[in-house]
mmCIF file of C-alpha atoms in Angstrom:
data_model
loop_
_atom_site.group_PDB
_atom_site.id
_atom_site.type_symbol
_atom_site.label_atom_id
_atom_site.label_comp_id
_atom_site.label_asym_id
_atom_site.label_seq_id
_atom_site.Cartn_x
_atom_site.Cartn_y
_atom_site.Cartn_z
ATOM 1 C CA MET J 1 -31.976 -27.608 7.883
ATOM 2 C CA ILE J 2 -31.744 -29.153 11.235
ATOM 3 C CA LEU J 3 -29.887 -25.758 12.414
ATOM 4 C CA HIS J 4 -33.161 -23.906 11.046
ATOM 5 C CA TYR J 5 -35.292 -26.109 12.932
ATOM 6 C CA ILE J 6 -33.380 -26.063 16.055
ATOM 7 C CA ILE J 7 -33.216 -22.270 15.902
ATOM 8 C CA LEU J 8 -36.668 -21.566 14.817
ATOM 9 C CA GLU J 9 -39.128 -24.250 15.644
ATOM 10 C CA GLY J 10 -37.239 -25.361 18.919
ATOM 11 C CA GLY J 11 -37.306 -21.718 19.928
ATOM 12 C CA LYS J 12 -40.946 -21.334 19.505
ATOM 13 C CA LYS J 13 -41.763 -25.065 21.509
ATOM 14 C CA ASN J 14 -39.482 -24.683 23.633
ATOM 15 C CA HIS J 15 -38.065 -21.375 25.273
ATOM 16 C CA ARG J 16 -35.691 -22.877 27.906
ATOM 17 C CA PHE J 17 -33.766 -24.590 24.983
ATOM 18 C CA ASN J 18 -33.599 -21.742 22.815
ATOM 19 C CA HIS J 19 -32.280 -19.405 25.519
ATOM 20 C CA CYS J 20 -29.842 -22.208 26.501
ATOM 21 C CA PHE J 21 -28.654 -22.539 22.687
ATOM 22 C CA LYS J 22 -28.394 -18.245 22.678
ATOM 23 C CA ALA J 23 -26.301 -18.656 26.176
ATOM 24 C CA VAL J 24 -23.793 -21.103 24.259
ATOM 25 C CA ILE J 25 -23.629 -19.115 20.977
ATOM 26 C CA LYS J 26 -22.514 -16.192 22.960
ATOM 27 C CA ALA J 27 -19.872 -18.232 25.036
ATOM 28 C CA VAL J 28 -18.284 -19.642 21.845
ATOM 29 C CA ILE J 29 -17.869 -15.961 20.190
ATOM 30 C CA LEU J 30 -16.799 -14.475 23.541
ATOM 31 C CA PHE J 31 -13.865 -17.253 23.893
ATOM 32 C CA PHE J 32 -12.984 -16.538 20.397
ATOM 33 C CA VAL J 33 -12.834 -13.034 21.019
ATOM 34 C CA GLN J 34 -10.538 -13.503 24.195
ATOM 35 C CA ALA J 35 -8.409 -16.009 22.605
ATOM 36 C CA SER J 36 -7.990 -13.435 19.834
ATOM 37 C CA LEU J 37 -7.036 -10.493 22.125
ATOM 38 C CA LEU J 38 -4.909 -12.590 23.922
ATOM 39 C CA GLY J 39 -2.956 -13.708 21.283
ATOM 40 C CA VAL J 40 -2.485 -10.025 20.402
ATOM 41 C CA VAL J 41 -1.129 -9.121 23.776
ATOM 42 C CA PHE J 42 1.188 -12.117 23.552
ATOM 43 C CA GLY J 43 2.232 -10.828 20.265
ATOM 44 C CA LEU J 44 2.828 -7.371 21.121
ATOM 45 C CA ILE J 45 4.998 -8.622 24.505
ATOM 46 C CA LEU J 46 6.990 -11.031 21.908
ATOM 47 C CA VAL J 47 7.681 -8.237 19.874
ATOM 48 C CA THR J 48 8.703 -5.503 22.400
ATOM 49 C CA GLY J 49 10.803 -8.113 23.899
ATOM 50 C CA LEU J 50 12.671 -8.794 20.491
ATOM 51 C CA ALA J 51 12.949 -5.468 20.078
ATOM 52 C CA LYS J 52 14.968 -4.796 23.479
ATOM 53 C CA LEU J 53 17.063 -7.814 22.952
ATOM 54 C CA GLU J 54 18.055 -6.359 19.790
ATOM 55 C CA THR J 55 18.920 -2.730 21.083
ATOM 56 C CA PHE J 56 20.627 -4.878 24.077
ATOM 57 C CA SER J 57 22.596 -6.666 21.654
ATOM 58 C CA LYS J 58 23.722 -3.632 19.709
ATOM 59 C CA LYS J 59 25.210 -2.051 23.083
ATOM 60 C CA LEU J 60 27.025 -5.202 23.794
ATOM 61 C CA SER J 61 28.715 -5.129 19.971
ATOM 62 C CA PRO J 62 31.518 -3.039 21.127
ATOM 63 C CA VAL J 63 32.275 -4.360 24.185
ATOM 64 C CA SER J 64 32.755 -7.694 22.407
ATOM 65 C CA SER J 65 34.666 -6.658 20.035
ATOM 66 C CA ARG J 66 37.278 -4.741 22.043
ATOM 67 C CA LEU J 67 37.320 -8.038 24.212
ATOM 68 C CA LYS J 68 38.280 -9.786 20.890
ATOM 69 C CA ALA J 69 40.945 -6.897 20.030
ATOM 70 C CA GLY J 70 42.264 -7.333 23.333
ATOM 71 C CA LYS J 71 42.666 -11.181 22.949
ATOM 72 C CA ASN J 72 44.302 -10.717 19.456
ATOM 73 C CA MET J 73 46.657 -8.303 21.059
ATOM 74 C CA CYS J 74 47.552 -10.904 23.572
ATOM 75 C CA GLU J 75 48.157 -13.231 21.369
ATOM 76 C CA LYS J 76 50.242 -11.211 19.281
ATOM 77 C CA LEU J 77 52.436 -10.273 22.315
ATOM 78 C CA GLY J 78 52.773 -14.095 22.939
ATOM 79 C CA GLY J 79 50.245 -14.458 25.737
ATOM 80 C CA VAL J 80 47.074 -16.457 26.061
#
């Protein structure tokens, strides 16, 4: 009821207040739109980064298995 009065009756009596009210509503809507778009962008960056990290760890997997095999061989021979 109060919002109805502010929007309709206030706009009839005070054009400047109505214009300001509409500008505030537009600013709030744009803020939420920009925040959601920014969230989508950061989400894509995070997903892309995780995918690259996963492929990098897959590339390192054979190297680490060779290092473990070399360490085991060295231990069998009485080394480290």
